[in-house]
PDB file of C-alpha atoms in Angstrom:
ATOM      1  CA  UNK A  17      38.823  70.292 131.401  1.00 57.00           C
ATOM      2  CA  UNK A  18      39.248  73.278 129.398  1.00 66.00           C
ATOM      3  CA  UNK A  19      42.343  74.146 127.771  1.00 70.00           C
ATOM      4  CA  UNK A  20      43.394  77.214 125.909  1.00 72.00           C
ATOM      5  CA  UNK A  21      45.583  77.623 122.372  1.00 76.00           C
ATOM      6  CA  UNK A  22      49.388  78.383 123.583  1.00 72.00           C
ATOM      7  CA  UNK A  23      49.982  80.430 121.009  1.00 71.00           C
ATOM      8  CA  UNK A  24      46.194  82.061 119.968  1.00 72.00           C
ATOM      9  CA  UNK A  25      44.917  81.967 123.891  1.00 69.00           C
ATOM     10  CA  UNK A  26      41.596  80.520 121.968  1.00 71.00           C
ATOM     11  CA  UNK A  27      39.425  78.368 124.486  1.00 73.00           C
ATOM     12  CA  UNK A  28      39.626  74.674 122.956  1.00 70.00           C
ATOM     13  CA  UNK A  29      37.946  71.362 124.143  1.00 73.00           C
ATOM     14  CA  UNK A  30      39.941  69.092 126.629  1.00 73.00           C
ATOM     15  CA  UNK A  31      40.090  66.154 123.932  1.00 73.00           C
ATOM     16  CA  UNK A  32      41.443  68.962 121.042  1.00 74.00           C
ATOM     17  CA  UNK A  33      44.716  68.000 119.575  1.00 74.00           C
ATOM     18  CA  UNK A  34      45.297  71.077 116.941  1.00 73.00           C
ATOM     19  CA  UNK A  35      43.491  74.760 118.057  1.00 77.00           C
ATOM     20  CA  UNK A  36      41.115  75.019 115.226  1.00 72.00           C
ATOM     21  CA  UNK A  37      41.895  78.418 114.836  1.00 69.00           C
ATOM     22  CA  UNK A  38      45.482  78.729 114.569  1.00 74.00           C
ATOM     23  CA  UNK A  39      46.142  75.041 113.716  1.00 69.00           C
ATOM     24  CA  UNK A  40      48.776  75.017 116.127  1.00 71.00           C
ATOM     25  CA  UNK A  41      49.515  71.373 117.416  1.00 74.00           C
ATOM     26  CA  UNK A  42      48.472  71.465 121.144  1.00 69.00           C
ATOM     27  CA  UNK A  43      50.737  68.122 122.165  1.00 72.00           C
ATOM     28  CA  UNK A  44      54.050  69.677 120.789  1.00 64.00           C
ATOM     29  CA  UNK A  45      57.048  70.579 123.351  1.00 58.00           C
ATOM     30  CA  UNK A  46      57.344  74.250 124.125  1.00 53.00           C
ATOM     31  CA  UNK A  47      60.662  73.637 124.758  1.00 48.00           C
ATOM     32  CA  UNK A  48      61.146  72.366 121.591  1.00 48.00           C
ATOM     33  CA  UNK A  49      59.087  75.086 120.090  1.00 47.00           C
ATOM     34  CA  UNK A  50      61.227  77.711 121.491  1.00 47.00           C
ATOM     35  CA  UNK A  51      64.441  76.571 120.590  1.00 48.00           C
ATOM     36  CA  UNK A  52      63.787  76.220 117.095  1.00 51.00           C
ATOM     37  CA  UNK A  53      61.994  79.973 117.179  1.00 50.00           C
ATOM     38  CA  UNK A  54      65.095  80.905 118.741  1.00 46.00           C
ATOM     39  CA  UNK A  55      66.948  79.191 116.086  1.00 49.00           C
ATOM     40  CA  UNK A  56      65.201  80.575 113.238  1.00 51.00           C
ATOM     41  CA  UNK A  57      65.371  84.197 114.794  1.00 50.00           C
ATOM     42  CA  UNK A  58      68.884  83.537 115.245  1.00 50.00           C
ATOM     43  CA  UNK A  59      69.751  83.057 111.690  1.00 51.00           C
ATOM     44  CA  UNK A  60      67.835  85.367 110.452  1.00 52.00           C
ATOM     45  CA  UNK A  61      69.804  88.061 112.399  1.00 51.00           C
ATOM     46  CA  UNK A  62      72.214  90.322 110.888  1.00 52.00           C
ATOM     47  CA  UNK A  63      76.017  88.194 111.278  1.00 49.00           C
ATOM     48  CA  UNK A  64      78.170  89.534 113.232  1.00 51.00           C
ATOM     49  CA  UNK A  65      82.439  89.512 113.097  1.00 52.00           C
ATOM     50  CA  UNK A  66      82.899  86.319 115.262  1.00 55.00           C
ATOM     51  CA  UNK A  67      86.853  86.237 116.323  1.00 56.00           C
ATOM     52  CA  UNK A  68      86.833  82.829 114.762  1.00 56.00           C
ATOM     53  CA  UNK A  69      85.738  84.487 111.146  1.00 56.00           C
ATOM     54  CA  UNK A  70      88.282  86.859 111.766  1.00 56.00           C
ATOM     55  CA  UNK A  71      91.025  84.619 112.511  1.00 58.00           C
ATOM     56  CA  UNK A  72      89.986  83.089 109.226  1.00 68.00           C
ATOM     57  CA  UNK A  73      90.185  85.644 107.258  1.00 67.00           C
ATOM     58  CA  UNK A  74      93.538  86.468 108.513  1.00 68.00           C
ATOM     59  CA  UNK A  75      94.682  83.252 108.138  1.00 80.00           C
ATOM     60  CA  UNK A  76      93.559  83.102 104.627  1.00 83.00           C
ATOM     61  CA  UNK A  77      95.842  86.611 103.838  1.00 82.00           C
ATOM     62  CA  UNK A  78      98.486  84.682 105.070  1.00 85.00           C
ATOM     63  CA  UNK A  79      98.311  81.654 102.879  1.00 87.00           C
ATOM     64  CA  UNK A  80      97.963  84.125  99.898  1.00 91.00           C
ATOM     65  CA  UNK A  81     101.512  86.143 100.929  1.00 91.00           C
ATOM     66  CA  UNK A  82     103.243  83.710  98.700  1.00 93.00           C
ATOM     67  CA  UNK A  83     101.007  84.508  95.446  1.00 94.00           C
ATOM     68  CA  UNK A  84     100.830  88.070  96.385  1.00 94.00           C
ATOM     69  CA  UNK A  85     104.338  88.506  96.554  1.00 94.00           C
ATOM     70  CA  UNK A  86     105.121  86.566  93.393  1.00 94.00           C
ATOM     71  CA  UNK A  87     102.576  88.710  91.507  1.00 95.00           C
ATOM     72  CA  UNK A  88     104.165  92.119  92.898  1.00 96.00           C
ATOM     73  CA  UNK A  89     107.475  90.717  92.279  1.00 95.00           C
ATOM     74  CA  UNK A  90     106.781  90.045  88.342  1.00 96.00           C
ATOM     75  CA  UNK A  91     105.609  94.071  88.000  1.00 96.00           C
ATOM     76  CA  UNK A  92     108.628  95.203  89.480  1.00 96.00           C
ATOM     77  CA  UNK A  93     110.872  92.937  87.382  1.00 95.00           C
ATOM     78  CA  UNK A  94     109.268  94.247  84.892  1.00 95.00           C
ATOM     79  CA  UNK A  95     109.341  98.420  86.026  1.00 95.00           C
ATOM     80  CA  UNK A  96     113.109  97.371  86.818  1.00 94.00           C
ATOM     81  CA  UNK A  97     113.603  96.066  83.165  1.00 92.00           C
ATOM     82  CA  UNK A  98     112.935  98.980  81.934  1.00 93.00           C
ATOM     83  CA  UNK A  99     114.542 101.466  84.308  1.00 90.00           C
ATOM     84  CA  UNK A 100     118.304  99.731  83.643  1.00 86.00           C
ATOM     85  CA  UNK A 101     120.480 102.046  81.949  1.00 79.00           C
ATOM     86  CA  UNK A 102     120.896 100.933  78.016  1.00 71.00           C
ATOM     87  CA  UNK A 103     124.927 100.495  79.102  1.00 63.00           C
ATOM     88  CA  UNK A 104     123.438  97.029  80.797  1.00 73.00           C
ATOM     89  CA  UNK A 105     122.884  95.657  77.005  1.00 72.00           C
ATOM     90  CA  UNK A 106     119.264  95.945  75.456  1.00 78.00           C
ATOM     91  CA  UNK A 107     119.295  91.746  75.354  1.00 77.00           C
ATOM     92  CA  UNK A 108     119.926  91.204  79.066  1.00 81.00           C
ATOM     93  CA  UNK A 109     117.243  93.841  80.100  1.00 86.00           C
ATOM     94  CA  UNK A 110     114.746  92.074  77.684  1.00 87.00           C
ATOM     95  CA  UNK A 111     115.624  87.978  78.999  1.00 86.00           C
ATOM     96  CA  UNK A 112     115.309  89.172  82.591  1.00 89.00           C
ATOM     97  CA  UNK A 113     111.635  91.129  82.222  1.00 93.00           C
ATOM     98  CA  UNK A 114     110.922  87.695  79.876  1.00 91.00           C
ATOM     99  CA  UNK A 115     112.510  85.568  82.823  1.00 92.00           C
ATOM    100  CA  UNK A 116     110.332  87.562  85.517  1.00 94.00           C
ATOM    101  CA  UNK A 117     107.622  86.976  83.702  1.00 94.00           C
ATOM    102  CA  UNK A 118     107.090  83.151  82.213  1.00 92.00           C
ATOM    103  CA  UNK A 119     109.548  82.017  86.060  1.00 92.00           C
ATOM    104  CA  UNK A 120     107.164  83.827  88.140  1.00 94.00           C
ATOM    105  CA  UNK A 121     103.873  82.582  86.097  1.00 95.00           C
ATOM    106  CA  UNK A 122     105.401  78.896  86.037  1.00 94.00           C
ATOM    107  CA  UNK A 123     106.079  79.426  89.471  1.00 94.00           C
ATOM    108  CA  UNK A 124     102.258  81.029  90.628  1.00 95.00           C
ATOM    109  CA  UNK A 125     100.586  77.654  88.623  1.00 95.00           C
ATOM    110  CA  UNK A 126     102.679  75.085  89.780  1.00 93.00           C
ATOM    111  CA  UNK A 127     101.568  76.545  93.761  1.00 93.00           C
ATOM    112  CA  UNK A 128      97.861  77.735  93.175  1.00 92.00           C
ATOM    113  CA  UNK A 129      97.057  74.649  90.090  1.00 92.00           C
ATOM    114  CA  UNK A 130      99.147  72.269  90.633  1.00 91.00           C
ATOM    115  CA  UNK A 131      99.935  71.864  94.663  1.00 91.00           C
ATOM    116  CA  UNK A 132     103.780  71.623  94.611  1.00 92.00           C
ATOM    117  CA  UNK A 133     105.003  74.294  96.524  1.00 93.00           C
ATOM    118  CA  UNK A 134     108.051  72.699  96.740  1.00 92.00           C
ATOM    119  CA  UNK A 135     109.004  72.954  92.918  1.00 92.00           C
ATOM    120  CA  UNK A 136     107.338  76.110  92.874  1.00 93.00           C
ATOM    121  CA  UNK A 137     109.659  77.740  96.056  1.00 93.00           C
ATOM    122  CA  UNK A 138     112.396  76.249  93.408  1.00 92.00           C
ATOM    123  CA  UNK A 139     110.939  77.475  90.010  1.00 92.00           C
ATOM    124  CA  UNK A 140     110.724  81.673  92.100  1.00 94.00           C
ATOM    125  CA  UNK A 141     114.351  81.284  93.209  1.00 93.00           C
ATOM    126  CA  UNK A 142     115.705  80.249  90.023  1.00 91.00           C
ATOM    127  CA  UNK A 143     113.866  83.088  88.934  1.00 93.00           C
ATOM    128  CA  UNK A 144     115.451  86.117  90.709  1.00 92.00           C
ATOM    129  CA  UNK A 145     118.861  84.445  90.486  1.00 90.00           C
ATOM    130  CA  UNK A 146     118.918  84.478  86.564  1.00 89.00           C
ATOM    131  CA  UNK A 147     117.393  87.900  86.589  1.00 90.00           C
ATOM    132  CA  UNK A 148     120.227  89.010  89.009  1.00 88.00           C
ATOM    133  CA  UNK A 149     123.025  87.210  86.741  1.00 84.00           C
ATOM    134  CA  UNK A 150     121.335  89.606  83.778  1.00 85.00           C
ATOM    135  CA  UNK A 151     120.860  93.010  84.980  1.00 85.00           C
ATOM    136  CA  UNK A 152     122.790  92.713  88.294  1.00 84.00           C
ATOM    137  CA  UNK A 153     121.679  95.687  90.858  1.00 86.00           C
ATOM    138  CA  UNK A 154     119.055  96.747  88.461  1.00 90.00           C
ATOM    139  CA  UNK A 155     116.767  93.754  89.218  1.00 91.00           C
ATOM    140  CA  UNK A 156     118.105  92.834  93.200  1.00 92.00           C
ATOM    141  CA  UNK A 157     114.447  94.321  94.183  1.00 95.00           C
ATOM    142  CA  UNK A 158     112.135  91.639  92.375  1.00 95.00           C
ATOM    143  CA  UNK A 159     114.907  89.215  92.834  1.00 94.00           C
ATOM    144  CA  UNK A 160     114.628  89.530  96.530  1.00 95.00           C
ATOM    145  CA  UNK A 161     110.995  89.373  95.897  1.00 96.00           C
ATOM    146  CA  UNK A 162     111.252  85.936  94.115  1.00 95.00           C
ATOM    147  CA  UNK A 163     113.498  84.518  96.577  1.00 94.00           C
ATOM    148  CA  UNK A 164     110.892  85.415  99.588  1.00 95.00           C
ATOM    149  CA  UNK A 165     108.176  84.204  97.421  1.00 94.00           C
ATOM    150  CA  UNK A 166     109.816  80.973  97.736  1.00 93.00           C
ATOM    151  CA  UNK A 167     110.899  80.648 100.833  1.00 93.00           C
ATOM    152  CA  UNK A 168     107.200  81.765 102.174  1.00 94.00           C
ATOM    153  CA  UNK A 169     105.882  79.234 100.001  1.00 93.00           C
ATOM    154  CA  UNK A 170     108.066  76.501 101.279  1.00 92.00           C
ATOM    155  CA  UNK A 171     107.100  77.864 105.187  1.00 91.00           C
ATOM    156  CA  UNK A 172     103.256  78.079 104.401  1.00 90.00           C
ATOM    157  CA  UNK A 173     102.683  75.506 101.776  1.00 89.00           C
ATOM    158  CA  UNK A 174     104.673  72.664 103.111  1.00 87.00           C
ATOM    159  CA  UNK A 175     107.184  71.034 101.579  1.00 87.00           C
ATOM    160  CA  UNK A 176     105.687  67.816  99.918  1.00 85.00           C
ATOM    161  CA  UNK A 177     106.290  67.427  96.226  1.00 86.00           C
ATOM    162  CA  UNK A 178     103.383  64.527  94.886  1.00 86.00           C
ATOM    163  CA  UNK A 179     105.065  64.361  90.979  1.00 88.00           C
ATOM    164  CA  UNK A 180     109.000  64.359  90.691  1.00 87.00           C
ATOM    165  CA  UNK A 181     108.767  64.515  86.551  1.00 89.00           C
ATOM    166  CA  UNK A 182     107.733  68.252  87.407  1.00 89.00           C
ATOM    167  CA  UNK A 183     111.142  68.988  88.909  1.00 89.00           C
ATOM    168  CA  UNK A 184     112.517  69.020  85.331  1.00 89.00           C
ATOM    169  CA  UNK A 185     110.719  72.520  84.774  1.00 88.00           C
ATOM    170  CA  UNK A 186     113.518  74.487  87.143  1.00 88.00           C
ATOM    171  CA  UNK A 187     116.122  72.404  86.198  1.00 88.00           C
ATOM    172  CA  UNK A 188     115.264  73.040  82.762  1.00 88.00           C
ATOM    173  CA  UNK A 189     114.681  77.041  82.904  1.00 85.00           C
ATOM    174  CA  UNK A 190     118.313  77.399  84.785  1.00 83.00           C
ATOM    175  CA  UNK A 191     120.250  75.312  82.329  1.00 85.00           C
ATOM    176  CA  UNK A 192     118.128  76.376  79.016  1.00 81.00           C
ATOM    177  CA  UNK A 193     118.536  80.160  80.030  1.00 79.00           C
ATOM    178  CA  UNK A 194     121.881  79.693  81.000  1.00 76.00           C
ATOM    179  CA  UNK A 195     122.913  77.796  77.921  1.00 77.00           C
ATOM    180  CA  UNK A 196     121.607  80.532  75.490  1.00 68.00           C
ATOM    181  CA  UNK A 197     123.178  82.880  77.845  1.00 67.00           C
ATOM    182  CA  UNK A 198     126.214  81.157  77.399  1.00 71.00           C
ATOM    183  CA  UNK A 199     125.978  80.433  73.747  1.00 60.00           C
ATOM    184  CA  UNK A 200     124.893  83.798  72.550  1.00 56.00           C
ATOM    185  CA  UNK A 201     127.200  85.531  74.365  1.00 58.00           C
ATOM    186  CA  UNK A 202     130.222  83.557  72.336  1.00 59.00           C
ATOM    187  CA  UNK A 203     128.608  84.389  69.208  1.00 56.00           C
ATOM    188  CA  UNK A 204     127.694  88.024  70.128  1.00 58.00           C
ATOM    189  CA  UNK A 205     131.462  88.213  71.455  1.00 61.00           C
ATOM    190  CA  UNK A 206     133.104  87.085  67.967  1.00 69.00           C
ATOM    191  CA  UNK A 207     130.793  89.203  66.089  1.00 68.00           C
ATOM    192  CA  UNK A 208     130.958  92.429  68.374  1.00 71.00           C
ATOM    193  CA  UNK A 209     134.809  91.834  68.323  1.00 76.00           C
ATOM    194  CA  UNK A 210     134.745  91.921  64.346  1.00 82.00           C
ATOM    195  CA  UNK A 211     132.491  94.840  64.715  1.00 86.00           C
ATOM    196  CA  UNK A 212     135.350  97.502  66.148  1.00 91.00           C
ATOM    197  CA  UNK A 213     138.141  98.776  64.615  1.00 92.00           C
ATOM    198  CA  UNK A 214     141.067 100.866  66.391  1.00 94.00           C
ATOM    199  CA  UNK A 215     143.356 103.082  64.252  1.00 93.00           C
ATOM    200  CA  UNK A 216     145.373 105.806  64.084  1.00 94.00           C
ATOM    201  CA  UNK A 217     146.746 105.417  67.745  1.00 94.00           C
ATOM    202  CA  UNK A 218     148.920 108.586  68.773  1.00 94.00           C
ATOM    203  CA  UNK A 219     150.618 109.386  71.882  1.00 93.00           C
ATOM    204  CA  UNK A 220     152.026 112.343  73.394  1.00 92.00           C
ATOM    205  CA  UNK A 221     153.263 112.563  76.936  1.00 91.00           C
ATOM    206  CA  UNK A 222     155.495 115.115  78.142  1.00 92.00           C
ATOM    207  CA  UNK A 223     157.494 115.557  80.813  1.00 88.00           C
ATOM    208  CA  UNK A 224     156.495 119.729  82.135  1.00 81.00           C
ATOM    209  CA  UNK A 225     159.862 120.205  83.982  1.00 79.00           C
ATOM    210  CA  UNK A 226     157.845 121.085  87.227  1.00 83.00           C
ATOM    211  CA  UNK A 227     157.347 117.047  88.444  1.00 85.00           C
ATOM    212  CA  UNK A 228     154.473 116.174  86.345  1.00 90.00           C
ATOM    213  CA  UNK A 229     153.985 114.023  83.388  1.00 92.00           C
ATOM    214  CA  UNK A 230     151.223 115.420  81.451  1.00 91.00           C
ATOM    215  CA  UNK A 231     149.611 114.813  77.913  1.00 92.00           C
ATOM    216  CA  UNK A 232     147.258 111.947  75.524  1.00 93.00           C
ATOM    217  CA  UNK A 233     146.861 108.738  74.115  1.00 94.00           C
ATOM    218  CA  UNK A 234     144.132 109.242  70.825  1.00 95.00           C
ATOM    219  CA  UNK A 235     143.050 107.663  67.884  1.00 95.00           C
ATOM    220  CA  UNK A 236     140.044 106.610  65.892  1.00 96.00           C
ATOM    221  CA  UNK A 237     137.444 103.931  66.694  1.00 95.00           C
ATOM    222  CA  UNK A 238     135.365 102.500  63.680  1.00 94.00           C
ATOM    223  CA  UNK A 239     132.026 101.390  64.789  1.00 93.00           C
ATOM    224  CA  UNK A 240     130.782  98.437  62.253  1.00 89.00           C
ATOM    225  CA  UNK A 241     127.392  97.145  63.293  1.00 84.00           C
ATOM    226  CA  UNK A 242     124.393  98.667  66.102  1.00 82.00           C
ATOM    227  CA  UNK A 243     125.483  98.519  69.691  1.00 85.00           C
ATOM    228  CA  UNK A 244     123.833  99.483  72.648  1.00 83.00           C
ATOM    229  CA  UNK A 245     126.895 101.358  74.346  1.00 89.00           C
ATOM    230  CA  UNK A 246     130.567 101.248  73.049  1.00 91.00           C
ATOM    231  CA  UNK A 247     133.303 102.803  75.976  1.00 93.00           C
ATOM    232  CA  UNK A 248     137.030 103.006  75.216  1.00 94.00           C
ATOM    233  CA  UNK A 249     139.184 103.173  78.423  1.00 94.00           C
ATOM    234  CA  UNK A 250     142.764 103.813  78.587  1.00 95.00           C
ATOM    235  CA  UNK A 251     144.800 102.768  81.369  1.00 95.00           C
ATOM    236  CA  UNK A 252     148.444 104.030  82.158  1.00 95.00           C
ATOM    237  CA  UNK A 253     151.109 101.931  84.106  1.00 95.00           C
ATOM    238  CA  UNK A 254     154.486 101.970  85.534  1.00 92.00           C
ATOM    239  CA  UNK A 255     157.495 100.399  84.794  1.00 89.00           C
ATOM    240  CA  UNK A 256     156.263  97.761  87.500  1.00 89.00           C
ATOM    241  CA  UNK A 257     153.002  96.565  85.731  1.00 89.00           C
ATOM    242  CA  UNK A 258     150.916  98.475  88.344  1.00 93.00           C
ATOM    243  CA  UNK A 259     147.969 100.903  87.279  1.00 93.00           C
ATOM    244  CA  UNK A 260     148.053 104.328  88.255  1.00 93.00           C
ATOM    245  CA  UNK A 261     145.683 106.085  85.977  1.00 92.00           C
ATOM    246  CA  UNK A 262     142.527 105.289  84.078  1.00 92.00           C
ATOM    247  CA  UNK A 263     140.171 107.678  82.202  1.00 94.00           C
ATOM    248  CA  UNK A 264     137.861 107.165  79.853  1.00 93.00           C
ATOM    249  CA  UNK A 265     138.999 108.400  76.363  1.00 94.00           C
ATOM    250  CA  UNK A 266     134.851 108.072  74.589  1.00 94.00           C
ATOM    251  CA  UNK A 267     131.786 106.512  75.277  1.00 93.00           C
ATOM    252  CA  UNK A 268     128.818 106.700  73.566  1.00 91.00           C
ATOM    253  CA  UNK A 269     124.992 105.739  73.781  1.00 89.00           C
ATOM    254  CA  UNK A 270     123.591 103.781  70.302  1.00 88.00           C
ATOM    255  CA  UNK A 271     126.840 104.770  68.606  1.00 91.00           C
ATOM    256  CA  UNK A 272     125.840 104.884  64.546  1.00 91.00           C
ATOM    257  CA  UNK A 273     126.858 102.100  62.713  1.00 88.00           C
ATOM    258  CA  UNK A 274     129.219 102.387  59.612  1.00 90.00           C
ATOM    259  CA  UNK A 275     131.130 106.044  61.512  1.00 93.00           C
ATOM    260  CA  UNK A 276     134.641 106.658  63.122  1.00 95.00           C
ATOM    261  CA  UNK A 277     135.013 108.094  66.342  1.00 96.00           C
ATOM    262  CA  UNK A 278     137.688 109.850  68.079  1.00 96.00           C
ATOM    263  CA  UNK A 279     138.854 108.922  71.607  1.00 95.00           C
ATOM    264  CA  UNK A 280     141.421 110.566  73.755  1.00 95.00           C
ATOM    265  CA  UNK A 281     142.735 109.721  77.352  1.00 93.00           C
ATOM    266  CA  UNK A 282     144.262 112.492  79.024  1.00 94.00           C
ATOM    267  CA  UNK A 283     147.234 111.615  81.428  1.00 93.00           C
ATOM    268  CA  UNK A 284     148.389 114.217  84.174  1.00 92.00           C
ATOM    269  CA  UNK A 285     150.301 112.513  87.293  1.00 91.00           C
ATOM    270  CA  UNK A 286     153.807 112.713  88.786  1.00 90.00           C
ATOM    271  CA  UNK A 287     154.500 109.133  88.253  1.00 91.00           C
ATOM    272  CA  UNK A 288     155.601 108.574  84.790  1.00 90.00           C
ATOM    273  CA  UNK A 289     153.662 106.292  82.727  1.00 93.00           C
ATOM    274  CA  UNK A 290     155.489 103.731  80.754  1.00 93.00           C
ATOM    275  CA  UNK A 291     152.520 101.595  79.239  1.00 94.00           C
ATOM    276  CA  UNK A 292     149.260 102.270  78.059  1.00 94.00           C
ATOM    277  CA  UNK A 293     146.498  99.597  77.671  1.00 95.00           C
ATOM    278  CA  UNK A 294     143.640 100.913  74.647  1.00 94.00           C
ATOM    279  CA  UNK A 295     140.147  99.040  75.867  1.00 93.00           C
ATOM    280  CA  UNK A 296     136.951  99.060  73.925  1.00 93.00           C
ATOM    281  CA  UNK A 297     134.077  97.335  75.940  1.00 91.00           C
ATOM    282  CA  UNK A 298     130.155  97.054  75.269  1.00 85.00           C
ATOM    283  CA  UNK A 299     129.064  97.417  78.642  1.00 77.00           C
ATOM    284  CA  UNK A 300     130.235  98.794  82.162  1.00 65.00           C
ATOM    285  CA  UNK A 301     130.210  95.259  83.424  1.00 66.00           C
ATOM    286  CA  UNK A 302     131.651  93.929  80.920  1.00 70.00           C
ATOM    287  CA  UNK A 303     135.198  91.695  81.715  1.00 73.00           C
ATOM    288  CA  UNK A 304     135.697  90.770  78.260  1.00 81.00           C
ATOM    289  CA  UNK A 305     136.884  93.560  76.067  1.00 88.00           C
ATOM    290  CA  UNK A 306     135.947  93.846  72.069  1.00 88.00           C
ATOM    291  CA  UNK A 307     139.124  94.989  71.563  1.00 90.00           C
ATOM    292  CA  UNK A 308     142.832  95.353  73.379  1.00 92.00           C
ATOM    293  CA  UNK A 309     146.234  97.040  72.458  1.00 92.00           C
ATOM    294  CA  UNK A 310     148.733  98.171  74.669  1.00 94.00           C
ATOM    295  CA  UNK A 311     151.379 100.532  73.505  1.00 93.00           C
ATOM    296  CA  UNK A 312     154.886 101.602  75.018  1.00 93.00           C
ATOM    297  CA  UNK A 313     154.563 105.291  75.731  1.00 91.00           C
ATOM    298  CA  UNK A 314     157.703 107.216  75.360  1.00 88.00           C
ATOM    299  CA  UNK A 315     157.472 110.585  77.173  1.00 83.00           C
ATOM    300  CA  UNK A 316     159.596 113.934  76.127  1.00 78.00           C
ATOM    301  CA  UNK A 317     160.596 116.632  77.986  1.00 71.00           C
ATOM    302  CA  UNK A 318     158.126 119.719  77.348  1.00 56.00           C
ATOM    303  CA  UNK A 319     160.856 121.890  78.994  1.00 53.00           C
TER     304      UNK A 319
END
């Protein structure tokens, strides 16, 4: 019987097994035959966005929120560094760019090299707390950052933690940073507070006749060593310990070091003042003064 080549159409002999034009093997399956053309042709077609790949890729831009967010967060710790007034002390602006920096880099290896996302989610919070406890509202935007960075870590990475000696890098950046903070703040204290010298105190408060107590409490202010910002407040009481006035009498950006300064507090109020408290302090947060005096003021009549 003759047959004829399935894929040349070449008339063969009944007994043939290959067409001995083509070569094509006469006893294979068609069906066979076209499913692997089809699967050849298949692959070699242009790919196409399959929902699955899509979902993937999504999913993937998910898992890398955590490291995205830490990375943004260290630029804007750093941007927010140096945006913060000078009055916020040139040391704590320089720890909390340092602290945004080496925290959130810890913080990115221990997630993306070392697979604890638990004592990385710990390693980013530590980090924006210390930076808040150094520049305050100046740095709440990277330390919110941080803090998300953690908590999406935590929420996407899991929570398993495979080596527990790794736990002492947190702990340790918390109590090292706040240990220097601690220690060179006591010995910045006692040598800022040797630094400033108040002199020459004056006071004149009058009474106007016409219900109002008006007048000044001024001096000098030596300035011994480099500050960032040096502010001397005044506050006025009453007889019952209560403040009812405050103005500041000088303040001054990178005051020079080795020159006097005069301050002066002006006082106009109906209440008469019978106290003043002098205040010199390095920084508008600051709760411990350089320097305190508090004089007796003893008002005359200006009639």
């Amino acid at each position: 019987m003759v047959q004829y080549c399935r894929k040349c159409g070449k008339e063969l002999e009944d007994d043939a097994e290959f067409c001995d034009s083509c070569g094509f093997e006469l006893n294979s399956n068609p069906i066979n035959e076209e499913t692997d053309e089809t699967k050849e042709s298949s692959e070699n077609k242009p790919s196409e966005n399959k929902p699955s790949e899509v979902k993937t890729d999504k999913n993937e831009f998910i898992n890398k929120l955590p490291l995205i967010l830490a990375s943004i967060a260290i630029i804007v710790g750093v941007a927010e560094g140096l945006g913060t007034p000078m009055l916020m002390g040139w040391n704590n602006i320089l720890s909390s760019m340092a602290i945004a920096i080496i925290g959130g880099a810890i913080g990115i290896f221990l997630m993306e090299k070392m697979n604890e996302p638990l004592i990385a989610a710990a390693e980013f919070i530590v980090t924006g707390a210390l930076i808040y406890m150094f520049i305050a509202r100046f740095g709440e935007i990277s330390a919110i950052l941080f803090i998300v960075a953690g908590i999406l870590t935590l929420y996407l990475k899991g929570m398993h933690n495979t080596n527990k000696k790794l736990w002492a890098i947190p702990i340790l950046t918390f109590v090292l940073v706040f240990v220097m903070l601690i220690a060179g703040g006591a010995v910045y204290q006692i040598n800022a507070e040797n630094s400033v010298t108040v002199g020459n105190i004056t006071q004149n408060i009058t009474d106007d006749g016409y219900g109002y107590y008006n007048g000044d409490v001024s001096g000098d202010i030596y300035v011994g060593t480099n500050f960032d910002y040096l502010e001397v407040t005044i506050n006025y009481y009453d007889d019952e310990g209560k403040v009812i006035a405050s103005t500041i009498g000088w303040n001054e950006v990178h005051p020079d070091s080795g020159k006097t300064y005069k301050f002066e507090g002006m006082y106009f109020d109906k209440k008469e003042p019978s106290k003043a408290e002098i205040k010199v302090v390095d920084s508008a947060k600051s709760t411990t003064p350089l320097y305190t005096e508090n004089i007796t003021i003893l008002t005359s009549s200006g009639v």
